[in-house]
Short mmCIF file of C-alpha atoms in Angstrom, two decimals:
data_model
loop_
_atom_site.label_atom_id
_atom_site.label_comp_id
_atom_site.label_asym_id
_atom_site.label_seq_id
_atom_site.Cartn_x
_atom_site.Cartn_y
_atom_site.Cartn_z
CA MET A 200 0.00 0.00 0.00
CA CYS A 201 2.83 2.40 0.81
CA ALA A 202 4.45 1.78 -2.56
CA TRP A 203 1.06 2.15 -4.29
CA VAL A 204 0.42 5.55 -2.67
CA ALA A 205 3.99 6.69 -3.35
CA SER A 206 3.69 5.82 -7.04
CA ALA A 207 1.08 8.52 -7.62
CA PRO A 208 -0.11 10.20 -4.40
CA SER A 209 -3.74 11.29 -4.20
CA VAL A 210 -6.35 11.92 -1.53
CA PRO A 211 -8.46 8.80 -2.37
CA LYS A 212 -5.35 6.62 -2.32
CA PHE A 213 -4.24 8.02 1.03
CA ILE A 214 -7.71 7.49 2.55
CA ALA A 215 -7.75 3.89 1.31
CA TYR A 216 -4.23 3.40 2.68
CA ARG A 217 -5.19 4.68 6.12
CA LEU A 218 -8.34 2.53 6.26
CA LEU A 219 -6.55 -0.67 5.24
CA LEU A 220 -3.63 0.10 7.57
CA THR A 221 -6.05 0.46 10.48
CA LEU A 222 -7.79 -2.81 9.65
CA ALA A 223 -4.51 -4.68 9.22
CA SER A 224 -2.88 -3.36 12.39
CA VAL A 225 -5.49 -4.90 14.72
CA PRO A 226 -4.77 -8.58 13.95
CA THR A 227 -1.08 -7.88 13.31
CA PHE A 228 -0.34 -6.48 16.75
CA SER A 229 -2.63 -9.01 18.40
CA ALA A 230 -0.65 -11.81 16.73
CA PHE A 231 2.61 -10.18 17.81
CA ARG A 232 1.51 -9.97 21.45
CA ALA A 233 0.26 -13.56 21.36
CA SER A 234 3.60 -14.72 19.92
CA LEU A 235 5.47 -12.84 22.61
CA ALA A 236 3.24 -14.44 25.25
CA ASP A 237 4.42 -17.85 24.00
CA LEU A 238 7.94 -16.88 25.03
CA ALA A 239 7.12 -15.50 28.47
CA ASP A 240 4.19 -15.26 30.85
CA ARG A 241 2.46 -11.90 30.42
CA THR A 242 2.25 -11.41 34.17
CA THR A 243 6.01 -11.69 34.76
CA ASP A 244 8.94 -9.26 34.74
CA GLU A 245 10.50 -11.31 31.94
CA TYR A 246 7.65 -10.49 29.56
CA THR A 247 7.77 -6.84 30.60
CA LEU A 248 11.50 -6.61 29.91
CA ILE A 249 11.24 -8.36 26.54
CA ASN A 250 8.41 -6.07 25.52
CA GLN A 251 10.28 -2.96 26.67
CA TRP A 252 13.42 -3.93 24.77
CA VAL A 253 11.32 -4.46 21.65
CA GLU A 254 9.81 -1.01 22.20
CA THR A 255 13.28 0.43 22.69
CA LEU A 256 14.50 -1.00 19.40
CA CYS A 257 11.39 0.40 17.73
CA ALA A 258 12.17 3.76 19.34
CA VAL A 259 15.62 3.70 17.76
CA VAL A 260 14.03 3.21 14.35
CA ARG A 261 11.54 6.01 15.04
CA ILE A 262 14.37 8.30 16.13
CA ALA A 263 16.15 7.66 12.85
CA ALA A 264 12.91 8.34 10.98
CA LEU A 265 12.30 11.60 12.86
CA ALA A 266 15.88 12.69 12.18
CA MET A 267 15.14 12.34 8.47
CA VAL A 268 12.29 14.86 8.58
CA GLY A 269 13.18 17.62 6.15
CA MET A 270 15.89 15.51 4.51
CA VAL A 271 13.64 13.38 2.32
CA THR A 272 10.39 13.98 0.50
CA PRO A 273 7.07 12.48 1.68
CA ARG A 274 7.07 10.18 -1.37
CA GLN A 275 10.53 8.88 -0.46
CA CYS A 276 9.34 8.30 3.12
CA LEU A 277 6.45 6.18 1.84
CA ARG A 278 8.78 4.12 -0.33
CA LEU A 279 11.16 3.59 2.57
CA SER A 280 8.20 2.59 4.74
CA ALA A 281 7.14 0.02 2.14
CA VAL A 282 10.61 -1.53 2.12
CA MET A 283 10.78 -1.66 5.93
CA ARG A 284 7.32 -3.23 6.19
CA ALA A 285 8.30 -5.90 3.68
CA ILE A 286 11.46 -6.66 5.69
CA ALA A 287 9.42 -6.83 8.92
CA CYS A 288 6.95 -9.27 7.34
CA GLY A 289 9.82 -11.48 6.18
CA ILE A 290 11.45 -11.49 9.61
CA PHE A 291 8.14 -12.31 11.31
CA ALA A 292 7.42 -15.13 8.85
CA MET A 293 10.87 -16.69 9.24
CA GLY A 294 11.31 -16.08 12.95
CA THR A 295 8.03 -17.38 14.35
CA THR A 296 6.45 -20.80 14.58
CA GLU A 297 2.73 -21.47 14.86
CA THR A 298 1.92 -22.80 18.34
CA LEU A 299 -1.86 -23.14 18.01
CA LYS A 300 -2.52 -26.79 17.37
CA SER A 301 -5.01 -27.79 14.70
CA GLY A 302 -7.28 -29.45 17.24
CA ASP A 303 -7.46 -26.26 19.31
CA ARG A 304 -8.48 -23.99 16.43
CA ILE A 305 -12.00 -22.61 16.40
CA PRO A 306 -13.80 -21.66 13.16
CA ILE A 307 -14.46 -17.95 12.74
CA PRO A 308 -18.08 -17.26 13.81
CA TRP A 309 -18.95 -15.14 10.79
CA HIS A 310 -22.54 -14.71 11.95
CA ARG A 311 -21.30 -12.74 14.97
CA LEU A 312 -19.89 -10.06 12.68
CA LYS A 313 -23.42 -8.65 12.50
CA ASN A 314 -22.77 -7.37 16.01
CA PRO A 315 -19.19 -6.09 16.36
CA PHE A 316 -19.71 -5.62 20.09
CA ALA A 317 -20.64 -9.23 20.79
CA SER A 318 -17.20 -9.88 22.26
CA LEU A 319 -17.87 -7.32 25.00
CA VAL A 320 -20.11 -9.88 26.69
CA LEU A 321 -16.87 -11.41 27.97
CA TYR A 322 -16.49 -8.47 30.34
CA THR A 323 -19.67 -9.53 32.15
CA GLN A 324 -18.37 -12.98 33.09
CA THR A 325 -16.85 -11.89 36.40
CA PRO A 326 -16.99 -8.74 38.56
CA ALA A 327 -13.23 -8.28 38.06
CA LEU A 328 -13.61 -8.20 34.27
CA THR A 329 -16.46 -5.71 34.55
CA SER A 330 -14.31 -3.44 36.72
CA VAL A 331 -11.45 -3.74 34.24
CA ALA A 332 -13.76 -2.72 31.39
CA TRP A 333 -15.01 0.40 33.17
CA MET A 334 -11.49 1.36 34.19
CA ASP A 335 -10.21 0.90 30.64
CA VAL A 336 -12.88 3.23 29.25
CA LEU A 337 -12.55 5.93 31.92
CA VAL A 338 -8.75 6.00 31.93
CA SER A 339 -8.66 6.25 28.14
CA LEU A 340 -10.89 9.34 27.91
CA PRO A 341 -8.24 12.05 28.48
CA ALA A 342 -5.78 10.12 26.29
CA TYR A 343 -7.93 11.08 23.29
CA ASN A 344 -6.92 14.73 23.59
CA ASN A 345 -6.06 15.58 19.99
CA THR A 346 -5.76 19.34 20.52
CA LEU A 347 -2.26 19.55 21.98
CA SER A 348 -0.52 20.18 18.66
CA MET A 349 -3.08 22.86 17.81
CA LEU A 350 -2.54 24.48 21.21
CA ARG A 351 1.23 24.52 20.70
CA ARG A 352 0.75 25.96 17.23
CA GLN A 353 -1.46 28.74 18.56
CA ARG A 354 0.63 29.64 21.60
CA PHE A 355 4.16 29.18 20.26
CA GLN A 356 3.69 29.08 16.45
CA TRP A 357 4.92 25.50 16.26
CA GLY A 358 5.03 23.65 12.97
CA MET A 359 5.94 20.16 11.80
CA ARG A 360 9.64 20.66 12.47
CA GLU A 361 9.07 21.59 16.12
CA GLU A 362 6.59 18.73 16.58
CA SER A 363 9.12 16.32 15.12
CA ARG A 364 11.78 17.65 17.47
CA LEU A 365 9.48 17.10 20.48
CA ALA A 366 8.70 13.57 19.28
CA LEU A 367 12.43 12.95 18.91
CA MET A 368 13.05 14.08 22.49
CA SER A 369 10.27 11.82 23.73
CA GLN A 370 11.76 8.83 21.91
CA LEU A 371 15.23 9.58 23.29
CA CYS A 372 13.90 9.78 26.84
CA GLY A 373 11.99 6.56 26.23
CA LEU A 374 15.24 4.68 25.64
CA ALA A 375 15.63 4.53 29.43
CA SER A 376 12.35 2.63 29.85
CA PRO A 377 13.85 -0.90 30.07
CA PHE A 378 15.91 0.24 33.06
CA ILE A 379 12.98 1.98 34.78
CA VAL A 380 9.87 -0.11 34.30
CA VAL A 381 10.66 -3.28 36.30
CA PRO A 382 12.09 -1.46 39.36
CA MET A 383 9.06 0.83 39.25
CA LEU A 384 6.61 -2.07 39.13
CA ARG A 385 8.39 -3.77 42.02
CA THR A 386 8.53 -0.58 44.11
CA CYS A 387 5.12 0.94 43.39
CA GLY A 388 3.16 -2.19 42.55
CA LEU A 389 0.85 -2.46 39.57
CA MET A 390 -1.86 -0.15 40.88
CA GLY A 391 0.68 2.34 42.20
CA THR A 392 2.42 2.44 38.83
CA MET A 393 -0.92 3.09 37.15
CA GLN A 394 -1.70 5.93 39.56
CA LEU A 395 1.76 7.44 39.12
CA SER A 396 1.31 7.40 35.36
CA GLN A 397 -1.94 9.34 35.67
CA ARG A 398 -0.39 11.85 38.06
CA ILE A 399 2.46 12.48 35.65
CA ALA A 400 -0.16 12.99 32.93
CA VAL A 401 -1.71 15.70 35.13
CA ALA A 402 1.67 17.46 35.29
CA THR A 403 2.34 17.23 31.55
CA SER A 404 -1.18 18.45 30.76
CA LEU A 405 -0.76 21.48 33.02
CA ILE A 406 2.63 22.20 31.43
CA ALA A 407 0.99 22.14 28.00
CA ALA A 408 -1.79 24.44 29.22
CA TYR A 409 0.18 27.04 31.17
CA ALA A 410 3.82 26.88 30.01
CA THR A 411 5.25 30.35 29.46
CA SER A 412 7.96 28.99 27.16
CA ASP A 413 8.09 26.05 24.79
CA ARG A 414 11.25 24.92 26.60
CA TRP A 415 8.96 23.42 29.24
CA PHE A 416 7.95 20.75 26.74
CA ALA A 417 11.36 19.13 27.17
CA LEU A 418 10.36 18.46 30.80
CA SER A 419 7.15 16.84 29.55
CA ALA A 420 9.19 14.53 27.32
CA LEU A 421 11.38 13.56 30.28
CA LEU A 422 8.41 12.94 32.56
CA GLY A 423 6.83 10.76 29.89
CA SER A 424 9.63 8.21 30.30
CA PHE A 425 8.27 7.45 33.79
CA ARG A 426 4.74 6.70 32.58
CA HIS A 427 4.30 2.93 32.59
CA GLY A 428 0.63 2.71 33.45
CA ASN A 429 -0.15 0.77 30.28
CA THR A 430 2.38 -1.90 31.24
CA ALA A 431 0.87 -2.21 34.71
CA TYR A 432 -2.64 -2.37 33.28
CA ASP A 433 -1.68 -5.02 30.72
CA ARG A 434 -0.17 -7.24 33.42
CA MET A 435 -3.23 -6.88 35.60
CA PHE A 436 -5.61 -7.55 32.70
CA ALA A 437 -3.60 -10.62 31.66
CA SER A 438 -3.90 -12.03 35.18
CA VAL A 439 -7.63 -11.32 35.42
CA ALA A 440 -8.27 -12.79 31.97
CA ARG A 441 -6.32 -15.96 32.82
CA LYS A 442 -8.28 -16.47 36.04
CA SER A 443 -11.50 -15.99 34.07
CA GLY A 444 -10.48 -18.54 31.44
CA LEU A 445 -10.18 -16.08 28.53
CA GLY A 446 -7.88 -16.94 25.64
CA GLU A 447 -5.59 -14.50 23.87
CA GLY A 448 -7.90 -14.07 20.90
CA ALA A 449 -11.01 -13.40 22.97
CA LYS A 450 -9.14 -10.95 25.19
CA GLU A 451 -7.70 -9.03 22.25
CA ALA A 452 -11.08 -8.84 20.48
CA ALA A 453 -12.88 -7.62 23.59
CA SER A 454 -10.17 -5.06 24.38
CA THR A 455 -10.16 -3.68 20.83
CA ASN A 456 -13.95 -3.40 20.59
CA LEU A 457 -14.18 -1.79 24.02
CA GLY A 458 -12.33 1.27 22.76
CA LEU A 459 -14.23 1.55 19.49
CA ILE A 460 -17.01 3.93 20.53
CA PRO A 461 -14.86 6.17 22.79
CA GLY A 462 -12.28 6.34 20.01
CA LEU A 463 -14.92 7.61 17.60
CA LEU A 464 -16.78 10.01 19.88
CA VAL A 465 -14.33 11.51 22.38
CA PRO A 466 -11.84 13.08 19.89
CA ASN A 467 -14.74 14.77 18.09
CA VAL A 468 -16.19 16.08 21.35
CA LEU A 469 -12.84 17.46 22.48
CA SER A 470 -12.21 19.03 19.07
CA GLU A 471 -15.62 20.70 19.22
CA ILE A 472 -14.89 22.10 22.68
CA TYR A 473 -11.55 23.42 21.43
CA ALA A 474 -13.19 25.06 18.43
CA ARG A 475 -15.68 26.84 20.68
CA THR A 476 -13.05 28.04 23.19
CA VAL A 477 -10.03 28.60 20.95
CA HIS A 478 -10.29 32.40 21.06
CA SER A 479 -11.35 32.84 24.69
CA ALA A 480 -9.68 29.98 26.57
CA PRO A 481 -7.67 27.73 24.21
CA ALA A 482 -6.31 25.56 27.04
CA THR A 483 -9.80 24.49 28.17
CA VAL A 484 -9.60 20.98 26.71
CA THR A 485 -6.12 20.34 28.10
CA VAL A 486 -7.14 21.54 31.58
CA LEU A 487 -10.25 19.36 31.38
CA CYS A 488 -8.06 16.36 30.50
CA ALA A 489 -5.76 17.18 33.42
CA GLY A 490 -8.81 17.01 35.68
CA LEU A 491 -9.80 13.65 34.20
CA HIS A 492 -6.27 12.29 34.74
CA LEU A 493 -6.43 13.46 38.37
CA ALA A 494 -9.82 11.80 38.85
CA ASN A 495 -8.42 8.61 37.34
CA SER A 496 -5.41 8.52 39.66
CA GLU A 497 -7.24 9.30 42.88
CA VAL A 498 -10.72 7.82 42.32
CA VAL A 499 -11.16 5.58 39.28
CA VAL A 500 -8.05 3.39 39.60
CA PRO A 501 -8.30 2.77 43.40
CA TRP A 502 -12.04 2.15 43.10
CA LEU A 503 -12.06 -0.21 40.11
CA TRP A 504 -8.71 -1.99 40.45
CA PRO A 505 -9.43 -5.68 41.27
CA PRO A 506 -8.37 -6.16 44.94
CA GLU A 507 -6.90 -9.59 44.22
CA GLU A 508 -4.46 -7.98 41.74
CA CYS A 509 -2.73 -5.76 44.28
CA PRO A 510 -1.42 -8.07 46.98
CA GLY A 511 0.36 -6.27 49.74
CA GLU A 512 -0.68 -2.84 48.47
#
């Protein structure tokens, strides 16, 4: 698809590319996580470290890509992306072995595609799964804030080059993650790590809203390297799903579908609020998201976190 768009770029081609990329990424990343789970238990430090080192290597590639901004044309970037995707597919095909036995395979229930939310019934099987579902939705709401780049553009006249530089700083700070995440999980616990991540998000949101200089954004990039709430949540969810008898496929399907409606509605709502307050109070959305992060850290996470998943905390 990348090569096809690069051959003769057009708006219809790009829209088709984005749609197909979105559809393909769901099973691709689910298969990757399932393959990684074959190597190590998802609830262990070993899995966390393997996953973080994979993310670190990906960050190195992203850093190289960000460093190329302004050096190559968009068409050349698409061609390079096509080559790298082809290499990645080859490595995945040659480096993995199917572990799902033929006797354990289940035919795809095509009739259930009439209701894309059928898999969400899995969250009603146990009280712990129901709590996890509500927490997932509520914690994700402020993460849909898509107005930060517009706010930076309005306040500090940022463009693509400055945004790329900020992304580069974030990736560089993220290289320290493999050395931070496991000690943090052991010190703070899973729930504590999740709460800390939300509290840091409060700080970075307030920096974005009230910073008097764009130099403050470097601090946001540094603070971001200490946000490992997603890792803590994934470990907790893996444990709850295992105790409830959920397989990898069912868990991935339910998790993906759970975020479908919020992912469609919340960004549009926040964009509409920004459009209505852009001239009078442009930081309204970011301050609102800071409040949501604070509510998550102090109310939502302690209230909905399954008690059996925080021993000793």
